[in-house]
Every structure is written in C-alpha cells, then in structure tokens.
CSV table of C-alpha atoms and ligand atoms in Angstrom, one decimal:
chain,number,residue,atom,x,y,z
E,3,MET,CA,56.9,-127.7,68.1
E,4,PHE,CA,58.4,-129.5,71.2
E,5,THR,CA,61.4,-128.6,72.9
E,6,ALA,CA,63.5,-130.9,74.9
E,7,ASN,CA,61.9,-128.7,78.2
E,8,ASP,CA,58.6,-130.4,76.9
E,9,PHE,CA,60.1,-134.0,77.9
E,10,ILE,CA,61.1,-133.1,81.6
E,11,PRO,CA,58.3,-134.5,83.8
E,12,THR,CA,57.1,-132.6,87.4
E,13,SER,CA,55.8,-135.0,89.5
E,14,TYR,CA,55.3,-138.8,89.4
E,15,SER,CA,51.9,-140.4,91.2
E,16,GLN,CA,53.1,-143.5,91.7
E,17,SER,CA,56.0,-145.2,93.7
E,18,ILE,CA,57.6,-148.2,93.4
E,19,GLU,CA,60.0,-150.3,94.9
E,20,SER,CA,61.0,-153.0,92.7
E,21,GLY,CA,60.7,-154.7,89.4
E,22,ASN,CA,62.2,-155.2,85.8
E,23,PHE,CA,61.1,-155.0,82.0
E,24,GLN,CA,62.5,-156.8,79.1
E,25,TRP,CA,62.5,-154.3,75.2
E,26,SER,CA,63.6,-155.9,72.2
E,27,ALA,CA,64.9,-152.9,69.8
E,28,PRO,CA,66.0,-153.1,66.1
E,29,SER,CA,69.0,-152.4,64.3
E,30,ASN,CA,68.2,-149.5,61.4
E,31,ILE,CA,70.4,-148.7,58.0
E,32,ALA,CA,69.7,-145.4,56.3
E,33,LEU,CA,68.7,-144.3,53.4
E,34,VAL,CA,69.8,-140.7,53.7
E,35,LYS,CA,72.5,-140.3,55.9
E,36,TYR,CA,73.0,-138.3,59.5
E,37,TRP,CA,76.4,-137.1,59.2
E,38,GLY,CA,77.2,-134.3,61.2
E,39,LYS,CA,76.0,-133.0,64.3
E,40,LYS,CA,75.8,-130.4,66.8
E,41,ASP,CA,75.4,-129.9,70.3
E,42,ASN,CA,73.0,-132.5,72.5
E,43,GLN,CA,72.8,-134.8,69.5
E,44,ILE,CA,71.4,-132.4,67.4
E,45,PRO,CA,71.9,-133.7,64.1
E,46,ALA,CA,73.5,-131.1,61.2
E,47,ASN,CA,70.4,-132.6,58.2
E,48,PRO,CA,67.8,-135.1,58.6
E,49,SER,CA,67.8,-138.5,58.0
E,50,VAL,CA,65.3,-141.7,56.8
E,51,SER,CA,66.5,-145.0,57.5
E,52,PHE,CA,65.0,-148.7,57.4
E,53,THR,CA,63.9,-150.2,60.5
E,54,LEU,CA,65.7,-153.5,60.5
E,55,ASN,CA,63.7,-156.6,62.0
E,56,ASN,CA,66.7,-159.9,62.6
E,57,CYS,CA,69.7,-158.0,64.0
E,58,LYS,CA,68.3,-156.6,67.5
E,59,THR,CA,69.1,-155.8,70.8
E,60,ILE,CA,67.4,-157.7,73.5
E,61,THR,CA,67.9,-156.1,76.9
E,62,LYS,CA,66.4,-156.2,80.7
E,63,LEU,CA,66.2,-153.7,83.2
E,64,ALA,CA,65.8,-154.9,86.8
E,65,PHE,CA,65.3,-152.1,89.3
E,66,GLU,CA,65.1,-152.1,92.8
E,67,LYS,CA,64.7,-148.4,95.3
E,68,LYS,CA,67.5,-148.0,97.4
E,69,HIS,CA,67.3,-147.2,100.3
E,70,PHE,CA,69.1,-144.0,101.7
E,71,ASP,CA,70.5,-144.2,105.1
E,72,LYS,CA,69.5,-141.5,107.2
E,73,LEU,CA,72.3,-139.6,107.7
E,74,SER,CA,72.8,-138.9,103.9
E,75,VAL,CA,70.1,-136.6,102.6
E,76,THR,CA,70.5,-138.2,98.7
E,77,ASP,CA,72.5,-140.5,96.9
E,78,SER,CA,74.4,-138.9,94.6
E,79,LYS,CA,75.2,-141.5,92.2
E,80,PHE,CA,73.7,-143.5,89.4
E,81,SER,CA,74.0,-147.1,90.7
E,82,PHE,CA,73.9,-150.1,87.8
E,83,ASP,CA,75.6,-153.7,87.2
E,84,LEU,CA,75.7,-154.4,83.4
E,85,LEU,CA,75.8,-158.1,82.1
E,86,PHE,CA,76.3,-158.8,78.7
E,87,GLU,CA,75.2,-162.2,77.3
E,88,GLY,CA,74.8,-163.2,81.5
E,89,LYS,CA,78.5,-161.8,81.9
E,90,PRO,CA,79.7,-159.2,84.0
E,91,LYS,CA,80.9,-156.3,81.2
E,92,GLU,CA,82.7,-153.6,83.0
E,93,ALA,CA,84.0,-152.1,79.9
E,94,PHE,CA,80.8,-151.0,78.7
E,95,LYS,CA,80.0,-149.7,81.7
E,96,PRO,CA,81.3,-145.9,81.0
E,97,LYS,CA,79.0,-145.6,78.1
E,98,ILE,CA,76.3,-145.8,79.8
E,99,GLN,CA,77.3,-143.9,82.9
E,100,LYS,CA,77.6,-141.1,80.4
E,101,PHE,CA,74.4,-141.8,78.7
E,102,PHE,CA,72.7,-141.7,82.8
E,103,GLU,CA,74.7,-138.2,82.8
E,104,ARG,CA,73.0,-136.5,79.4
E,105,ILE,CA,69.3,-138.4,80.7
E,106,GLU,CA,69.0,-137.3,83.8
E,107,ILE,CA,67.2,-134.2,83.5
E,108,TYR,CA,64.7,-136.3,81.9
E,109,LEU,CA,64.4,-139.1,84.0
E,110,PRO,CA,64.6,-138.1,87.8
E,111,PHE,CA,63.9,-141.3,89.2
E,112,LEU,CA,67.2,-142.3,87.9
E,113,LYS,CA,69.7,-142.0,91.0
E,114,ASP,CA,66.9,-143.2,93.1
E,115,TYR,CA,67.2,-146.6,92.0
E,116,HIS,CA,69.4,-149.8,91.5
E,117,PHE,CA,69.7,-151.2,88.3
E,118,THR,CA,70.8,-154.0,86.3
E,119,ILE,CA,71.0,-154.3,82.9
E,120,ASP,CA,71.3,-157.9,81.2
E,121,THR,CA,71.8,-157.2,77.4
E,122,GLU,CA,72.7,-159.3,74.4
E,123,ASN,CA,72.7,-159.4,70.7
E,124,THR,CA,70.4,-161.6,68.5
E,125,PHE,CA,73.6,-161.1,65.9
E,126,PRO,CA,77.0,-162.3,66.3
E,127,HIS,CA,79.3,-159.4,68.7
E,128,SER,CA,82.1,-158.1,66.4
E,129,SER,CA,81.1,-158.8,63.3
E,130,GLY,CA,81.0,-155.2,62.9
E,131,ILE,CA,77.6,-154.1,63.0
E,132,ALA,CA,77.1,-151.3,65.9
E,133,SER,CA,74.8,-152.1,68.7
E,134,SER,CA,74.5,-148.6,69.6
E,135,ALA,CA,71.5,-148.0,68.0
E,136,SER,CA,69.6,-151.1,68.9
E,137,GLY,CA,71.1,-150.9,72.5
E,138,MET,CA,70.5,-148.0,73.4
E,139,ALA,CA,66.7,-147.9,71.9
E,140,ALA,CA,66.2,-150.9,73.8
E,141,LEU,CA,67.9,-149.5,77.5
E,142,ALA,CA,65.4,-145.9,76.7
E,143,MET,CA,62.5,-148.3,76.5
E,144,ASN,CA,63.0,-150.2,79.8
E,145,LEU,CA,63.7,-146.7,81.4
E,146,MET,CA,60.1,-145.7,79.5
E,147,SER,CA,58.3,-148.4,80.6
E,148,LEU,CA,59.9,-147.9,84.0
E,149,GLU,CA,58.7,-144.1,83.9
E,150,LYS,CA,55.4,-145.2,82.7
E,151,ALA,CA,54.5,-147.8,86.0
E,152,LEU,CA,55.8,-144.3,88.1
E,153,ASN,CA,53.5,-142.3,86.1
E,154,PRO,CA,50.5,-144.2,84.0
E,155,ALA,CA,49.0,-141.3,82.4
E,156,ILE,CA,52.0,-140.7,79.7
E,157,THR,CA,50.4,-141.1,76.0
E,158,ASP,CA,51.4,-143.7,73.7
E,159,ASP,CA,52.6,-140.7,72.0
E,160,TYR,CA,54.8,-139.2,74.5
E,161,PHE,CA,56.4,-142.8,75.9
E,162,HIS,CA,57.5,-143.7,72.2
E,163,GLN,CA,58.8,-139.7,71.3
E,164,LYS,CA,60.5,-139.7,74.6
E,165,ALA,CA,62.0,-143.3,74.0
E,166,SER,CA,63.4,-142.0,70.7
E,167,LEU,CA,64.5,-138.9,72.7
E,168,LEU,CA,66.4,-140.7,75.2
E,169,ALA,CA,67.8,-142.9,72.6
E,170,ARG,CA,69.2,-140.2,70.3
E,171,LEU,CA,71.0,-139.1,73.6
E,172,GLY,CA,72.6,-142.3,73.8
E,173,SER,CA,73.6,-142.6,70.4
E,174,GLY,CA,71.9,-140.6,67.2
E,175,SER,CA,71.0,-143.1,65.4
E,176,ALA,CA,69.0,-145.0,67.9
E,177,CYS,CA,65.8,-142.7,68.2
E,178,ARG,CA,65.5,-144.2,64.8
E,179,SER,CA,65.1,-147.8,66.3
E,180,VAL,CA,61.9,-146.9,68.5
E,181,LYS,CA,58.7,-147.2,66.0
E,182,GLY,CA,57.5,-147.8,62.1
E,183,GLU,CA,59.0,-149.3,59.4
E,184,VAL,CA,60.6,-145.9,58.3
E,185,VAL,CA,61.5,-143.5,60.4
E,186,VAL,CA,62.4,-139.8,60.1
E,187,TRP,CA,64.9,-138.1,62.5
E,188,GLY,CA,65.7,-134.2,61.7
E,189,ASN,CA,63.5,-131.1,61.0
E,190,GLN,CA,62.7,-131.6,57.4
E,191,ALA,CA,59.9,-128.5,56.0
E,192,ASN,CA,58.2,-131.1,54.3
E,193,ILE,CA,57.8,-133.9,56.6
E,194,GLU,CA,54.8,-132.8,59.4
E,195,GLY,CA,55.8,-133.5,62.9
E,196,SER,CA,59.9,-134.6,61.4
E,197,SER,CA,61.5,-133.3,64.8
E,198,ASP,CA,65.2,-133.0,65.6
E,199,LEU,CA,64.6,-133.9,68.6
E,200,PHE,CA,63.6,-137.2,68.0
E,201,GLY,CA,62.8,-140.1,65.5
E,202,VAL,CA,59.3,-140.4,64.1
E,203,GLU,CA,57.3,-143.2,61.8
E,204,PHE,CA,57.2,-141.4,57.9
E,205,PRO,CA,54.1,-139.9,57.5
E,206,TYR,CA,53.2,-140.6,54.1
E,207,ASN,CA,51.8,-143.6,51.6
E,208,ILE,CA,54.9,-146.0,50.8
E,209,HIS,CA,54.1,-147.8,47.8
E,210,GLU,CA,54.3,-151.7,47.7
E,211,ASN,CA,57.6,-152.3,45.7
E,212,PHE,CA,58.7,-151.5,49.7
E,213,LYS,CA,56.5,-153.5,51.5
E,214,ASN,CA,59.4,-156.5,53.1
E,215,TYR,CA,62.0,-154.7,51.3
E,216,GLN,CA,65.4,-156.9,52.4
E,217,ASP,CA,68.7,-156.3,53.4
E,218,THR,CA,71.7,-158.3,53.2
E,219,ILE,CA,74.1,-157.1,55.4
E,220,LEU,CA,78.0,-159.1,54.3
E,221,LEU,CA,80.7,-158.3,56.9
E,222,VAL,CA,83.6,-157.6,54.9
E,223,ASP,CA,85.8,-156.6,57.5
E,224,LYS,CA,84.7,-157.7,61.5
E,225,GLY,CA,87.3,-155.9,62.8
E,226,GLU,CA,87.7,-152.6,65.1
E,227,LYS,CA,86.8,-149.5,63.1
E,228,GLN,CA,90.2,-147.0,62.9
E,229,VAL,CA,87.6,-143.7,63.3
E,230,SER,CA,84.5,-144.2,65.3
E,231,SER,CA,81.6,-142.8,64.5
E,232,THR,CA,81.4,-140.2,67.1
E,233,VAL,CA,85.1,-138.8,66.0
E,234,GLY,CA,83.8,-138.7,62.6
E,235,HIS,CA,81.2,-136.8,62.8
E,236,ASP,CA,82.9,-134.7,64.9
E,237,LEU,CA,85.6,-133.8,61.6
E,238,MET,CA,82.5,-132.8,60.1
E,239,HIS,CA,82.6,-129.0,61.6
E,240,ASP,CA,85.3,-126.6,59.2
E,241,HIS,CA,84.8,-129.6,56.6
E,242,PRO,CA,85.0,-127.6,53.4
E,243,PHE,CA,81.9,-129.6,51.8
E,244,ALA,CA,79.6,-129.6,55.0
E,245,GLU,CA,77.4,-127.3,53.9
E,246,ARG,CA,76.4,-128.6,50.8
E,247,ARG,CA,76.3,-131.8,52.2
E,248,PHE,CA,73.9,-131.0,54.5
E,249,ALA,CA,71.8,-129.0,52.0
E,250,GLN,CA,71.9,-132.5,49.4
E,251,ALA,CA,70.4,-134.6,52.6
E,252,HIS,CA,67.3,-132.3,52.8
E,253,GLU,CA,67.1,-132.6,49.2
E,254,ASN,CA,67.7,-135.9,49.0
E,255,LEU,CA,64.9,-136.9,51.6
E,256,ASP,CA,62.4,-134.2,49.8
E,257,LYS,CA,63.2,-136.4,46.5
E,258,LEU,CA,62.6,-139.9,48.5
E,259,ILE,CA,59.2,-138.5,49.8
E,260,ALA,CA,57.8,-138.8,46.0
E,261,ILE,CA,60.1,-142.0,45.7
E,262,PHE,CA,58.3,-143.7,48.6
E,263,GLU,CA,54.8,-142.9,47.4
E,264,ASN,CA,55.3,-143.9,43.6
E,265,GLY,CA,57.1,-146.7,44.1
E,266,ASN,CA,59.9,-145.7,41.7
E,267,LEU,CA,63.0,-148.2,42.2
E,268,GLU,CA,65.3,-147.1,39.9
E,269,GLU,CA,65.4,-142.6,41.0
E,270,PHE,CA,65.2,-144.8,45.1
E,271,ILE,CA,68.4,-146.2,44.0
E,272,LYS,CA,70.2,-143.6,42.8
E,273,ILE,CA,69.7,-141.6,45.8
E,274,VAL,CA,70.5,-144.6,48.4
E,275,GLU,CA,74.2,-144.9,46.9
E,276,SER,CA,74.4,-141.7,46.3
E,277,GLU,CA,74.3,-141.4,49.7
E,278,ALA,CA,76.5,-144.4,50.3
E,279,LEU,CA,79.4,-143.2,48.8
E,280,THR,CA,78.8,-138.8,49.5
E,281,LEU,CA,78.8,-140.5,53.3
E,282,HIS,CA,82.4,-142.2,53.1
E,283,ALA,CA,83.6,-138.9,50.4
E,284,MET,CA,83.1,-136.5,53.5
E,285,MET,CA,85.4,-138.7,55.6
E,286,MET,CA,87.6,-138.9,52.6
E,287,THR,CA,87.3,-135.1,52.4
E,288,SER,CA,88.3,-134.7,56.3
E,289,MET,CA,91.0,-133.1,57.7
E,290,PRO,CA,92.7,-135.8,58.6
E,291,TYR,CA,91.2,-137.9,55.8
E,292,TYR,CA,90.9,-141.6,56.2
E,293,ILE,CA,88.8,-144.5,54.3
E,294,LEU,CA,86.7,-146.9,56.1
E,295,MET,CA,85.8,-149.0,52.6
E,296,LYS,CA,88.6,-152.1,52.1
E,297,PRO,CA,89.3,-153.5,48.7
E,298,ASN,CA,86.2,-156.1,49.1
E,299,THR,CA,83.5,-153.1,49.7
E,300,LEU,CA,84.2,-151.7,46.0
E,301,GLN,CA,84.3,-155.5,44.5
E,302,ILE,CA,80.9,-156.1,46.0
E,303,ILE,CA,79.9,-152.6,44.4
E,304,ASN,CA,81.4,-153.5,41.7
E,305,ALA,CA,79.6,-156.8,41.6
E,306,ILE,CA,76.0,-155.4,42.5
E,307,TRP,CA,76.7,-152.6,39.1
E,308,LYS,CA,77.5,-155.3,36.7
E,309,PHE,CA,74.7,-157.5,38.1
E,310,ARG,CA,72.0,-154.8,38.0
E,311,ASN,CA,73.4,-153.7,34.0
E,312,GLU,CA,72.6,-157.3,33.5
E,313,THR,CA,69.5,-158.3,34.9
E,314,GLN,CA,67.5,-154.8,35.0
E,315,ILE,CA,67.1,-156.3,38.6
E,316,PRO,CA,66.7,-153.0,41.5
E,317,VAL,CA,69.2,-154.2,43.4
E,318,CYS,CA,71.1,-151.5,45.5
E,319,PHE,CA,74.0,-151.4,48.4
E,320,THR,CA,74.4,-148.9,51.0
E,321,LEU,CA,76.9,-148.4,53.9
E,322,ASP,CA,77.7,-147.4,57.2
E,323,ALA,CA,80.3,-146.1,58.7
E,324,GLY,CA,82.3,-149.9,58.2
E,325,ALA,CA,82.9,-151.7,55.1
E,326,ASN,CA,80.4,-153.8,55.2
E,327,VAL,CA,78.1,-153.7,52.9
E,328,HIS,CA,73.7,-153.6,52.9
E,329,VAL,CA,72.3,-155.1,49.7
E,330,LEU,CA,68.8,-153.7,49.5
E,331,TYR,CA,66.0,-155.4,47.5
E,332,PRO,CA,62.7,-155.6,47.2
E,333,ASN,CA,60.9,-158.5,48.9
E,334,LYS,CA,60.0,-160.2,45.3
E,335,ASN,CA,63.5,-160.7,43.9
E,336,LYS,CA,64.4,-162.5,47.0
E,337,GLU,CA,65.3,-165.6,45.7
E,338,THR,CA,67.2,-164.2,42.5
E,339,ILE,CA,69.6,-162.3,44.9
E,340,LEU,CA,70.3,-164.7,47.5
E,341,GLN,CA,71.7,-167.0,45.1
E,342,PHE,CA,73.8,-163.7,43.3
E,343,ILE,CA,74.9,-163.4,46.9
E,344,LYS,CA,75.6,-167.0,47.2
E,345,ASP,CA,77.7,-167.1,44.0
E,346,GLU,CA,79.5,-164.1,43.6
E,347,LEU,CA,79.5,-161.8,46.6
E,348,VAL,CA,79.9,-164.5,49.5
E,349,GLY,CA,83.7,-164.8,48.4
E,350,PHE,CA,84.6,-161.1,49.3
E,351,CYS,CA,82.9,-161.6,52.8
E,352,GLN,CA,85.4,-162.4,55.9
E,353,ASN,CA,85.2,-165.8,56.1
E,354,GLY,CA,82.0,-165.9,53.9
E,355,GLN,CA,79.8,-164.6,56.3
E,356,TYR,CA,76.3,-162.7,55.7
E,357,LEU,CA,73.4,-161.8,57.3
E,358,CYS,CA,69.5,-161.3,56.6
E,359,ASP,CA,67.4,-159.0,57.4
E,360,GLU,CA,64.5,-157.1,56.1
E,361,ILE,CA,62.9,-154.0,57.5
E,362,GLY,CA,60.5,-154.7,60.9
E,363,THR,CA,58.2,-152.7,63.2
E,364,GLY,CA,60.4,-151.3,65.7
E,365,ALA,CA,60.8,-152.0,69.1
E,366,MET,CA,59.2,-154.7,71.4
E,367,LEU,CA,58.1,-155.4,75.0
E,368,LEU,CA,58.7,-158.7,75.7
W,19,LIG,C1,77.1,-143.8,60.0
W,19,LIG,O1,74.3,-143.4,65.7
W,19,LIG,O2,76.6,-143.8,65.3
W,19,LIG,O3,75.4,-145.1,60.5
W,19,LIG,O4,75.3,-139.9,67.6
W,19,LIG,O5,78.0,-140.3,67.4
W,19,LIG,O6,76.3,-142.4,68.2
W,19,LIG,P1,76.7,-141.3,67.4
W,19,LIG,O7,76.9,-141.5,65.9
W,19,LIG,P2,76.2,-142.4,65.4
W,19,LIG,O8,76.7,-142.4,63.5
W,19,LIG,C2,76.0,-143.1,62.8
W,19,LIG,C3,75.9,-142.6,61.4
W,19,LIG,C4,76.3,-143.5,59.7
W,19,LIG,C5,74.5,-142.8,59.7
W,19,LIG,C6,72.8,-143.0,60.0
W,19,LIG,O9,73.1,-144.0,60.3
W,19,LIG,O10,72.0,-142.1,59.6
C-alpha cells in the first residue's frame, strides 16, 4: 500500500536551467460519482470514469531557474505567469497559487523556477464544461516531466501515479484524467491497486461493447453554477444520507466490475443513470438544498427514456455537477443516436450546442 510520503523526493541527480514541456490532458466523465471528501482531497467514496478523447486542455509549461541575489538565501514565493489562449489571465492565478502550495511538499523544486503556464481548451470556454479536471491533469503532467528531467531514474508507474496524485490535489476528479480508458479512484477492496491517493487504470477485462463508447455532451446551460462543486462536496459533511450514499458507491462499483467484464448494457445503464440521479438527489437533500438541473435537463432525460423504450437501443444519460447531459451509447449505434439527438434533443440545448466525444486513453506529451 502506498502512502503519500512515498511521493516526497529526497534528492535530485540532475540540475536544469530552463526548458519547456507541453502536454494535453482530457476531461473525464464519472460513472460512479465522487461526491464528498475528507481532508487533503481524499474521496469519501471511490469513483470510476470514462476518459474522454476530444474535450481536453493543452498546456505548455516553460521554466527558468531563478538566480537569487547572494543576500537572500532562499526565495519564499512561487513565481509564475499564466496565459489562457495566449493572453495573461489573472483570474486563474489564485487557483494555481493554491495548487502550488498544496503540492510543494511533493515537488520541492517549485520555488527554484519561474514558470510560464500557457493553457487552452479544445472545447469552447464558458460551455459549462468544467476544465478543472483536464487543466489540473495537464499541468501535473508537465510538472512530472520536469521532475523526471531532474531525476531520470523515476519509473513510468511512479510518473503516472504521482501525476495523478498531484492532479488530485488540484481537483479531485482530475486524478482520473492521466492514463487509461476507464479509471478508478479510491480504495475498493475488489479492485487491485486501487487507491485514495491517485487514479489507476481499471485493471480487469473490459467487454467489447464498451470499445469506443460514445459520449455526446448536450450543453443545456452554459451559465456559471450557483453552487460550486467544492461547496457541494462540503455539504456532504453532516448530510443525512451521506453514510448510506458512500456505501452505495462501493456497491455500484463492485457491480460495474462484473458489468465491464460481461458487457451487460442493461445493467450498466441502471447503475449509470442511478448514480447521476443520486448525485443530484444529494444536492437536493443538502442543507442548504439546491438544484443544478434545468427544465431542459429533465426534458432530455425523458426523451432518452422514451426513445430507449421504443427502440431498445442501449442509450443512457449521466450528469455531472451541472445542467448539461452526457448521452452515453455504444459506438455501433452512433449514427442512429446522432440522428435522434439532432431530431429530438438539440432543441433543448442552449443555442443548439452539443459536443461529440468518446472514450480516449489519457494525457499525451506533445
Ligand atoms: C460531480 O473534482 O470538481 O463531477 O475536488 O473540489 O475540485 P474538487 O471537485 P471536482 O468534483 C467533481 C464531482 C463530479 C463527480 C465526479 O467527477 O466524480
């Protein structure tokens, strides 16, 4: 079993003046949802997600060693510039500052460099798609590339585990955006290697039915959420249904192990849709209570149920912490479902907008 201390380095064999890396990291969509956490971004329950392919963040990290004047022994500040789509973006800096503070113990070289972080998303900003998962994962990969340059001896496993651990400290769900098509985060007795500290690639067989599984994201509401995920997680403390919900997540994840193996899409759908509605049920039963779904979210859900009943095509929905709907379906039904979306669901999307995505493999060095 790993502990967080395993990821605190003692020394580096190399020294590097300057350079840059560039990584892309995808978004991911949870099937069993992470909702509720303990200190240090430790999840209250395990989760599992499909890694996406098209919705991603591309981040270039340039670094240059600071040269301290002889009087000041150390420099006590993080030093970085942040560019979003090529332009300085002050608004993002506090989040990065906080991230650096949280990960400094794992990357003791952070204050030795000045960084320029140049980042962009492949999906339209203010689409209501959170970029925190892909963004934090892309930054974590770049930082690990720098650590690997300082210590070429680190293994691929260590690289990916630590990248995921760092990403987790930026945003919990980001730890599932590092490597693998199906990623588990959180201790689950029946999943070998699973950990609260980082996401791991689902270690067992995955049935062909899930190959190139499709996710079309219907943009129902692109506005700012009234309640952030961070606040939402916090409301799971003292939540009347919390303990039962956390136990249910374990049960659902266990059921998915068998479903991934046998490809039973009917059972898959039951779990995935139940998880989505449970997530929102937790929000509606928090104190204070709130609702992130919009009328069109429910219109879409009902239209999907009607279509599934009539056609027997295994299409289902999931939701993240917002009004948008992820429509999940097998690759072989792609044409029919895209037609169904155009005919019956686009009308419920803000400005008729939706994004086509599918399962991907994780972050990439560019
Ligand atoms: C509903 O990962 O955004 O998408 O750890 O506070 O950054 P923080 O929260 P975040 O929560 C995502 C919750 C979710 C479900 C999930 O992705 O598992």
